[in-house]
Amino acid sequence: GAAPLSYQWRSNDVALLDVTNVSYAIASAQTNDAASYTVVITNFAGSVTSAPAILTVNSGTAANLVISQIYGGGGNSGATYRNDYVELFNPGSLATSVTGWSVQYASSSGTSWQVGNLNGAIPAGGYYLVQLSSGGANGSALPVANATNAINISGANGKLALVTNQVALSGANPVGGVTIADFVGYGSAGAFEGSDAAPAGANAIAIFRKNNGATDTDNNAADFETGAP
Protein backbone atom coordinates (compact mmCIF):
# COMPACT_ATOMS: atom_id res chain seq x y z
CA GLY A 1 0.00 0.00 0.00
CA ALA A 2 0.85 3.65 0.04
CA ALA A 3 3.66 4.92 2.25
CA PRO A 4 4.29 5.64 5.00
CA LEU A 5 4.01 2.10 6.35
CA SER A 6 4.56 1.05 9.95
CA TYR A 7 5.36 -2.43 11.22
CA GLN A 8 4.72 -4.26 14.49
CA TRP A 9 6.11 -7.76 14.91
CA ARG A 10 4.29 -10.24 17.14
CA SER A 11 5.23 -13.53 18.78
CA ASN A 12 2.30 -15.87 19.46
CA ASP A 13 0.02 -12.86 18.86
CA VAL A 14 1.79 -10.74 21.51
CA ALA A 15 3.43 -7.52 20.29
CA LEU A 16 7.23 -7.50 20.62
CA LEU A 17 8.52 -4.39 22.37
CA ASP A 18 10.29 -1.98 19.99
CA VAL A 19 10.35 -4.53 17.13
CA THR A 20 8.96 -2.21 14.46
CA ASN A 21 11.30 -2.48 11.46
CA VAL A 22 10.45 -3.88 8.04
CA SER A 23 12.32 -7.11 8.92
CA TYR A 24 13.02 -8.98 12.15
CA ALA A 25 16.10 -11.12 12.78
CA ILE A 26 17.05 -13.28 15.77
CA ALA A 27 20.84 -13.39 15.86
CA SER A 28 21.19 -16.53 17.98
CA ALA A 29 17.93 -18.42 18.36
CA GLN A 30 17.31 -20.20 21.66
CA THR A 31 14.67 -22.79 22.46
CA ASN A 32 12.45 -20.14 24.09
CA ASP A 33 12.37 -18.22 20.78
CA ALA A 34 10.28 -20.99 19.21
CA ALA A 35 6.93 -19.40 18.34
CA SER A 36 4.53 -18.28 15.62
CA TYR A 37 5.68 -14.89 14.27
CA THR A 38 3.55 -12.37 12.40
CA VAL A 39 3.87 -8.72 11.43
CA VAL A 40 1.06 -6.16 11.40
CA ILE A 41 1.54 -3.57 8.63
CA THR A 42 -0.35 -0.28 8.88
CA ASN A 43 -0.90 2.81 6.75
CA PHE A 44 -3.59 5.49 6.44
CA ALA A 45 -6.08 2.99 4.99
CA GLY A 46 -5.86 0.46 7.81
CA SER A 47 -3.78 -2.58 8.72
CA VAL A 48 -3.15 -6.15 7.60
CA THR A 49 -1.52 -9.08 9.41
CA SER A 50 0.88 -11.38 7.60
CA ALA A 51 0.58 -15.14 7.46
CA PRO A 52 2.47 -16.72 10.38
CA ALA A 53 6.08 -17.85 10.14
CA ILE A 54 6.67 -20.79 12.47
CA LEU A 55 10.09 -20.91 14.10
CA THR A 56 11.20 -24.30 15.45
CA VAL A 57 14.43 -24.40 17.46
CA ASN A 58 16.16 -27.76 17.87
CA SER A 59 18.51 -28.37 20.77
CA GLY A 60 20.87 -30.64 18.81
CA THR A 61 24.07 -29.67 17.04
CA ALA A 62 23.63 -27.98 13.68
CA ALA A 63 25.49 -29.76 10.91
CA ASN A 64 28.46 -28.44 9.01
CA LEU A 65 28.11 -30.76 6.03
CA VAL A 66 31.37 -31.68 4.32
CA ILE A 67 32.70 -33.45 1.26
CA SER A 68 34.12 -36.66 2.70
CA GLN A 69 35.30 -38.63 -0.35
CA ILE A 70 36.12 -37.92 -4.01
CA TYR A 71 36.64 -40.44 -6.80
CA GLY A 72 37.13 -39.43 -10.41
CA GLY A 73 38.45 -42.57 -12.10
CA GLY A 74 35.09 -44.19 -12.76
CA GLY A 75 34.99 -46.53 -15.75
CA ASN A 76 38.56 -45.84 -16.86
CA SER A 77 41.22 -48.50 -17.38
CA GLY A 78 42.03 -50.06 -14.00
CA ALA A 79 39.08 -48.32 -12.32
CA THR A 80 37.68 -49.70 -9.09
CA TYR A 81 34.17 -48.41 -9.82
CA ARG A 82 32.33 -47.75 -13.07
CA ASN A 83 31.27 -44.23 -12.10
CA ASP A 84 32.88 -41.18 -10.57
CA TYR A 85 31.37 -40.20 -7.22
CA VAL A 86 31.38 -37.71 -4.38
CA GLU A 87 30.44 -38.67 -0.82
CA LEU A 88 29.08 -36.17 1.70
CA PHE A 89 29.11 -36.49 5.51
CA ASN A 90 26.91 -34.97 8.23
CA PRO A 91 28.94 -34.69 11.47
CA GLY A 92 26.06 -33.10 13.40
CA SER A 93 23.46 -34.60 15.72
CA LEU A 94 20.52 -33.55 13.53
CA ALA A 95 19.41 -34.76 10.11
CA THR A 96 20.04 -32.01 7.56
CA SER A 97 18.23 -31.41 4.28
CA VAL A 98 20.22 -30.91 1.09
CA THR A 99 17.16 -30.28 -1.07
CA GLY A 100 17.97 -27.28 -3.23
CA TRP A 101 21.74 -27.72 -2.70
CA SER A 102 24.28 -28.81 -5.30
CA VAL A 103 27.69 -30.36 -5.82
CA GLN A 104 29.71 -28.30 -8.30
CA TYR A 105 32.91 -29.11 -10.19
CA ALA A 106 35.51 -27.17 -12.17
CA SER A 107 38.85 -28.22 -13.60
CA SER A 108 42.02 -27.37 -11.68
CA SER A 109 42.34 -23.96 -13.36
CA GLY A 110 38.84 -23.65 -14.79
CA THR A 111 36.32 -20.87 -14.29
CA SER A 112 33.25 -22.75 -15.58
CA TRP A 113 31.36 -24.82 -13.00
CA GLN A 114 29.21 -27.89 -13.66
CA VAL A 115 26.21 -28.20 -11.31
CA GLY A 116 24.82 -31.46 -9.91
CA ASN A 117 21.57 -30.93 -8.03
CA LEU A 118 20.89 -32.66 -4.70
CA ASN A 119 17.74 -33.56 -2.80
CA GLY A 120 16.70 -35.38 0.36
CA ALA A 121 18.43 -35.31 3.73
CA ILE A 122 21.58 -36.66 5.38
CA PRO A 123 20.92 -38.30 8.76
CA ALA A 124 22.95 -37.32 11.81
CA GLY A 125 26.36 -38.96 11.53
CA GLY A 126 25.40 -40.25 8.09
CA TYR A 127 26.76 -40.29 4.56
CA TYR A 128 25.26 -39.32 1.19
CA LEU A 129 26.49 -40.78 -2.10
CA VAL A 130 26.38 -38.72 -5.31
CA GLN A 131 26.92 -40.87 -8.41
CA LEU A 132 28.56 -39.00 -11.28
CA SER A 133 29.42 -39.90 -14.87
CA SER A 134 31.44 -42.82 -16.23
CA GLY A 135 34.53 -42.87 -18.42
CA GLY A 136 33.91 -46.42 -19.68
CA ALA A 137 32.78 -49.93 -18.73
CA ASN A 138 35.56 -50.81 -16.29
CA GLY A 139 35.00 -51.33 -12.58
CA SER A 140 32.17 -52.46 -10.33
CA ALA A 141 28.78 -50.80 -10.06
CA LEU A 142 28.43 -48.33 -7.20
CA PRO A 143 26.04 -48.98 -4.31
CA VAL A 144 22.63 -47.34 -4.75
CA ALA A 145 23.26 -43.60 -4.74
CA ASN A 146 21.29 -40.86 -2.99
CA ALA A 147 21.61 -38.61 -6.04
CA THR A 148 22.76 -39.14 -9.64
CA ASN A 149 24.27 -36.49 -11.88
CA ALA A 150 26.17 -36.41 -15.17
CA ILE A 151 29.20 -34.40 -14.01
CA ASN A 152 32.51 -35.85 -15.22
CA ILE A 153 35.28 -35.10 -12.72
CA SER A 154 39.01 -35.65 -13.00
CA GLY A 155 40.50 -38.26 -10.71
CA ALA A 156 43.80 -36.45 -10.38
CA ASN A 157 43.18 -32.69 -10.35
CA GLY A 158 40.12 -30.55 -9.84
CA LYS A 159 37.90 -28.42 -7.63
CA LEU A 160 34.69 -29.51 -5.92
CA ALA A 161 32.27 -27.37 -3.93
CA LEU A 162 29.22 -28.21 -1.83
CA VAL A 163 26.87 -25.28 -2.44
CA THR A 164 23.71 -24.32 -0.57
CA ASN A 165 21.87 -23.41 -3.79
CA GLN A 166 21.84 -24.61 -7.40
CA VAL A 167 23.28 -21.52 -9.06
CA ALA A 168 26.58 -22.16 -10.84
CA LEU A 169 29.63 -20.64 -9.18
CA SER A 170 31.87 -18.35 -11.20
CA GLY A 171 35.58 -17.67 -11.34
CA ALA A 172 38.65 -19.80 -10.78
CA ASN A 173 38.72 -19.28 -7.00
CA PRO A 174 35.32 -18.82 -5.31
CA VAL A 175 36.60 -20.04 -1.92
CA GLY A 176 34.92 -18.10 0.89
CA GLY A 177 31.67 -17.44 -0.97
CA VAL A 178 28.65 -17.26 1.32
CA THR A 179 26.85 -20.08 -0.53
CA ILE A 180 29.76 -22.53 -0.24
CA ALA A 181 29.31 -25.05 2.59
CA ASP A 182 32.56 -26.88 1.77
CA PHE A 183 35.30 -26.64 -0.84
CA VAL A 184 38.01 -29.09 -1.85
CA GLY A 185 40.79 -28.44 -4.34
CA TYR A 186 42.87 -31.53 -5.10
CA GLY A 187 45.99 -32.38 -7.08
CA SER A 188 47.19 -29.33 -9.00
CA ALA A 189 44.06 -27.27 -8.25
CA GLY A 190 44.66 -23.54 -8.13
CA ALA A 191 41.98 -23.00 -5.46
CA PHE A 192 41.63 -24.78 -2.12
CA GLU A 193 40.89 -24.27 1.55
CA GLY A 194 43.92 -23.56 3.73
CA SER A 195 47.58 -23.79 2.78
CA ASP A 196 47.45 -26.20 -0.16
CA ALA A 197 45.35 -28.65 -2.13
CA ALA A 198 44.39 -32.18 -1.12
CA PRO A 199 46.43 -35.00 -2.71
CA ALA A 200 45.65 -36.26 -6.20
CA GLY A 201 43.53 -39.31 -6.85
CA ALA A 202 43.68 -41.82 -9.71
CA ASN A 203 41.69 -44.59 -11.40
CA ALA A 204 42.12 -46.88 -8.39
CA ILE A 205 42.69 -44.17 -5.75
CA ALA A 206 40.07 -42.06 -3.98
CA ILE A 207 40.58 -38.96 -1.85
CA PHE A 208 39.32 -39.28 1.73
CA ARG A 209 38.62 -36.71 4.43
CA LYS A 210 40.44 -38.10 7.48
CA ASN A 211 38.73 -39.69 10.48
CA ASN A 212 35.85 -41.03 8.36
CA GLY A 213 34.96 -37.51 7.32
CA ALA A 214 35.10 -35.88 10.75
CA THR A 215 38.38 -33.96 10.33
CA ASP A 216 37.67 -30.43 9.15
CA THR A 217 40.32 -27.80 9.89
CA ASP A 218 39.54 -25.87 6.66
CA ASN A 219 42.91 -26.95 5.28
CA ASN A 220 42.58 -29.33 2.32
CA ALA A 221 46.23 -30.40 2.48
CA ALA A 222 45.96 -31.44 6.12
CA ASP A 223 42.41 -32.81 6.11
CA PHE A 224 42.65 -35.32 3.23
CA GLU A 225 44.52 -38.50 2.39
CA THR A 226 44.24 -41.14 -0.35
CA GLY A 227 43.26 -44.80 -0.37
CA ALA A 228 41.34 -47.49 -2.18
CA PRO A 229 37.86 -46.28 -3.18
mmCIF file of N, CA and C in Angstrom, residues 50-104:
data_model
loop_
_atom_site.group_PDB
_atom_site.id
_atom_site.type_symbol
_atom_site.label_atom_id
_atom_site.label_comp_id
_atom_site.label_asym_id
_atom_site.label_seq_id
_atom_site.Cartn_x
_atom_site.Cartn_y
_atom_site.Cartn_z
ATOM 1 N N SER A 50 0.278 -10.379 8.479
ATOM 2 C CA SER A 50 0.879 -11.382 7.604
ATOM 3 C C SER A 50 0.460 -12.787 8.005
ATOM 4 N N ALA A 51 0.678 -13.730 7.088
ATOM 5 C CA ALA A 51 0.575 -15.143 7.459
ATOM 6 C C ALA A 51 1.672 -15.461 8.466
ATOM 7 N N PRO A 52 1.463 -16.436 9.350
ATOM 8 C CA PRO A 52 2.471 -16.723 10.376
ATOM 9 C C PRO A 52 3.694 -17.434 9.815
ATOM 10 N N ALA A 53 4.837 -17.113 10.381
ATOM 11 C CA ALA A 53 6.081 -17.850 10.139
ATOM 12 C C ALA A 53 6.385 -18.628 11.418
ATOM 13 N N ILE A 54 6.467 -19.943 11.298
ATOM 14 C CA ILE A 54 6.669 -20.787 12.471
ATOM 15 C C ILE A 54 8.153 -21.053 12.646
ATOM 16 N N LEU A 55 8.686 -20.662 13.790
ATOM 17 C CA LEU A 55 10.090 -20.912 14.104
ATOM 18 C C LEU A 55 10.196 -22.097 15.050
ATOM 19 N N THR A 56 10.914 -23.139 14.612
ATOM 20 C CA THR A 56 11.205 -24.299 15.451
ATOM 21 C C THR A 56 12.688 -24.275 15.775
ATOM 22 N N VAL A 57 13.040 -24.432 17.037
ATOM 23 C CA VAL A 57 14.433 -24.403 17.464
ATOM 24 C C VAL A 57 14.790 -25.765 18.039
ATOM 25 N N ASN A 58 15.721 -26.455 17.389
ATOM 26 C CA ASN A 58 16.162 -27.762 17.873
ATOM 27 C C ASN A 58 17.345 -27.592 18.817
ATOM 28 N N SER A 59 17.444 -28.481 19.778
ATOM 29 C CA SER A 59 18.511 -28.373 20.772
ATOM 30 C C SER A 59 19.754 -29.150 20.373
ATOM 31 N N GLY A 60 19.712 -29.881 19.250
ATOM 32 C CA GLY A 60 20.873 -30.644 18.810
ATOM 33 C C GLY A 60 21.919 -29.759 18.165
ATOM 34 N N THR A 61 22.970 -30.392 17.663
ATOM 35 C CA THR A 61 24.067 -29.675 17.036
ATOM 36 C C THR A 61 23.786 -29.478 15.558
ATOM 37 N N ALA A 62 23.820 -28.251 15.100
ATOM 38 C CA ALA A 62 23.626 -27.983 13.684
ATOM 39 C C ALA A 62 24.777 -28.567 12.888
ATOM 40 N N ALA A 63 24.479 -29.076 11.703
ATOM 41 C CA ALA A 63 25.486 -29.761 10.909
ATOM 42 C C ALA A 63 26.319 -28.792 10.087
ATOM 43 N N ASN A 64 27.607 -29.078 9.986
ATOM 44 C CA ASN A 64 28.465 -28.442 9.005
ATOM 45 C C ASN A 64 28.791 -29.525 7.986
ATOM 46 N N LEU A 65 27.939 -29.685 6.992
ATOM 47 C CA LEU A 65 28.105 -30.764 6.032
ATOM 48 C C LEU A 65 29.416 -30.591 5.271
ATOM 49 N N VAL A 66 30.076 -31.719 4.984
ATOM 50 C CA VAL A 66 31.372 -31.675 4.316
ATOM 51 C C VAL A 66 31.424 -32.696 3.185
ATOM 52 N N ILE A 67 32.334 -32.465 2.260
ATOM 53 C CA ILE A 67 32.704 -33.454 1.259
ATOM 54 C C ILE A 67 33.665 -34.427 1.921
ATOM 55 N N SER A 68 33.306 -35.703 1.959
ATOM 56 C CA SER A 68 34.116 -36.663 2.697
ATOM 57 C C SER A 68 34.916 -37.613 1.810
ATOM 58 N N GLN A 69 34.543 -37.735 0.526
ATOM 59 C CA GLN A 69 35.296 -38.631 -0.352
ATOM 60 C C GLN A 69 35.087 -38.192 -1.802
ATOM 61 N N ILE A 70 36.148 -38.308 -2.599
ATOM 62 C CA ILE A 70 36.121 -37.919 -4.010
ATOM 63 C C ILE A 70 36.761 -39.036 -4.822
ATOM 64 N N TYR A 71 36.075 -39.436 -5.902
ATOM 65 C CA TYR A 71 36.637 -40.445 -6.797
ATOM 66 C C TYR A 71 36.308 -40.055 -8.223
ATOM 67 N N GLY A 72 37.343 -39.886 -9.052
ATOM 68 C CA GLY A 72 37.131 -39.430 -10.413
ATOM 69 C C GLY A 72 37.637 -40.378 -11.481
ATOM 70 N N GLY A 73 37.922 -41.631 -11.113
ATOM 71 C CA GLY A 73 38.451 -42.570 -12.099
ATOM 72 C C GLY A 73 37.418 -43.499 -12.695
ATOM 73 N N GLY A 74 36.144 -43.253 -12.420
ATOM 74 C CA GLY A 74 35.090 -44.192 -12.764
ATOM 75 C C GLY A 74 35.069 -44.633 -14.219
ATOM 76 N N GLY A 75 35.109 -45.960 -14.420
ATOM 77 C CA GLY A 75 34.992 -46.532 -15.752
ATOM 78 C C GLY A 75 36.266 -46.566 -16.557
ATOM 79 N N ASN A 76 37.308 -45.885 -16.120
ATOM 80 C CA ASN A 76 38.563 -45.839 -16.862
ATOM 81 C C ASN A 76 39.338 -47.151 -16.708
ATOM 82 N N SER A 77 40.387 -47.306 -17.470
ATOM 83 C CA SER A 77 41.219 -48.497 -17.379
ATOM 84 C C SER A 77 41.770 -48.655 -15.954
ATOM 85 N N GLY A 78 41.566 -49.810 -15.361
ATOM 86 C CA GLY A 78 42.026 -50.056 -14.002
ATOM 87 C C GLY A 78 41.157 -49.465 -12.921
ATOM 88 N N ALA A 79 39.971 -48.966 -13.299
ATOM 89 C CA ALA A 79 39.083 -48.316 -12.318
ATOM 90 C C ALA A 79 38.529 -49.326 -11.335
ATOM 91 N N THR A 80 38.333 -48.877 -10.106
ATOM 92 C CA THR A 80 37.684 -49.697 -9.089
ATOM 93 C C THR A 80 36.176 -49.709 -9.296
ATOM 94 N N TYR A 81 35.609 -48.542 -9.593
ATOM 95 C CA TYR A 81 34.168 -48.415 -9.821
ATOM 96 C C TYR A 81 33.891 -47.866 -11.210
ATOM 97 N N ARG A 82 32.698 -48.138 -11.713
ATOM 98 C CA ARG A 82 32.331 -47.751 -13.065
ATOM 99 C C ARG A 82 32.004 -46.271 -13.180
ATOM 100 N N ASN A 83 31.651 -45.651 -12.075
ATOM 101 C CA ASN A 83 31.265 -44.233 -12.097
ATOM 102 C C ASN A 83 32.118 -43.417 -11.145
ATOM 103 N N ASP A 84 32.340 -42.158 -11.515
ATOM 104 C CA ASP A 84 32.876 -41.181 -10.565
ATOM 105 C C ASP A 84 31.859 -40.995 -9.443
ATOM 106 N N TYR A 85 32.324 -40.507 -8.295
ATOM 107 C CA TYR A 85 31.372 -40.202 -7.219
ATOM 108 C C TYR A 85 31.944 -39.182 -6.255
ATOM 109 N N VAL A 86 31.045 -38.567 -5.524
ATOM 110 C CA VAL A 86 31.385 -37.711 -4.383
ATOM 111 C C VAL A 86 30.549 -38.195 -3.207
ATOM 112 N N GLU A 87 31.171 -38.296 -2.048
ATOM 113 C CA GLU A 87 30.443 -38.672 -0.824
ATOM 114 C C GLU A 87 30.415 -37.468 0.116
ATOM 115 N N LEU A 88 29.241 -37.235 0.717
ATOM 116 C CA LEU A 88 29.082 -36.167 1.703
ATOM 117 C C LEU A 88 28.902 -36.778 3.081
ATOM 118 N N PHE A 89 29.221 -36.014 4.122
ATOM 119 C CA PHE A 89 29.106 -36.489 5.510
ATOM 120 C C PHE A 89 28.461 -35.419 6.368
ATOM 121 N N ASN A 90 27.574 -35.852 7.266
ATOM 122 C CA ASN A 90 26.914 -34.972 8.232
ATOM 123 C C ASN A 90 27.467 -35.273 9.619
ATOM 124 N N PRO A 91 28.359 -34.436 10.152
ATOM 125 C CA PRO A 91 28.942 -34.693 11.471
ATOM 126 C C PRO A 91 28.063 -34.248 12.630
ATOM 127 N N GLY A 92 26.916 -33.639 12.347
ATOM 128 C CA GLY A 92 26.061 -33.097 13.400
ATOM 129 C C GLY A 92 25.171 -34.143 14.028
ATOM 130 N N SER A 93 24.382 -33.716 15.001
ATOM 131 C CA SER A 93 23.465 -34.605 15.715
ATOM 132 C C SER A 93 22.027 -34.451 15.237
ATOM 133 N N LEU A 94 21.830 -33.723 14.128
ATOM 134 C CA LEU A 94 20.516 -33.551 13.533
ATOM 135 C C LEU A 94 20.570 -33.895 12.056
ATOM 136 N N ALA A 95 19.521 -34.550 11.549
ATOM 137 C CA ALA A 95 19.409 -34.757 10.111
ATOM 138 C C ALA A 95 19.342 -33.390 9.426
ATOM 139 N N THR A 96 19.971 -33.291 8.263
ATOM 140 C CA THR A 96 20.035 -32.009 7.563
ATOM 141 C C THR A 96 19.622 -32.186 6.112
ATOM 142 N N SER A 97 18.707 -31.348 5.656
ATOM 143 C CA SER A 97 18.230 -31.409 4.279
ATOM 144 C C SER A 97 19.255 -30.817 3.328
ATOM 145 N N VAL A 98 19.413 -31.472 2.167
ATOM 146 C CA VAL A 98 20.225 -30.905 1.094
ATOM 147 C C VAL A 98 19.363 -30.612 -0.140
ATOM 148 N N THR A 99 18.056 -30.639 0.027
ATOM 149 C CA THR A 99 17.162 -30.284 -1.075
ATOM 150 C C THR A 99 17.414 -28.827 -1.472
ATOM 151 N N GLY A 100 17.638 -28.612 -2.751
ATOM 152 C CA GLY A 100 17.970 -27.279 -3.231
ATOM 153 C C GLY A 100 19.450 -26.969 -3.223
ATOM 154 N N TRP A 101 20.279 -27.891 -2.697
ATOM 155 C CA TRP A 101 21.736 -27.723 -2.696
ATOM 156 C C TRP A 101 22.308 -28.324 -3.981
ATOM 157 N N SER A 102 23.619 -28.214 -4.142
ATOM 158 C CA SER A 102 24.282 -28.808 -5.297
ATOM 159 C C SER A 102 25.726 -29.149 -4.975
ATOM 160 N N VAL A 103 26.256 -30.108 -5.738
ATOM 161 C CA VAL A 103 27.686 -30.359 -5.823
ATOM 162 C C VAL A 103 28.149 -29.755 -7.133
ATOM 163 N N GLN A 104 29.249 -28.972 -7.100
ATOM 164 C CA GLN A 104 29.715 -28.299 -8.305
ATOM 165 C C GLN A 104 31.189 -28.597 -8.542
#
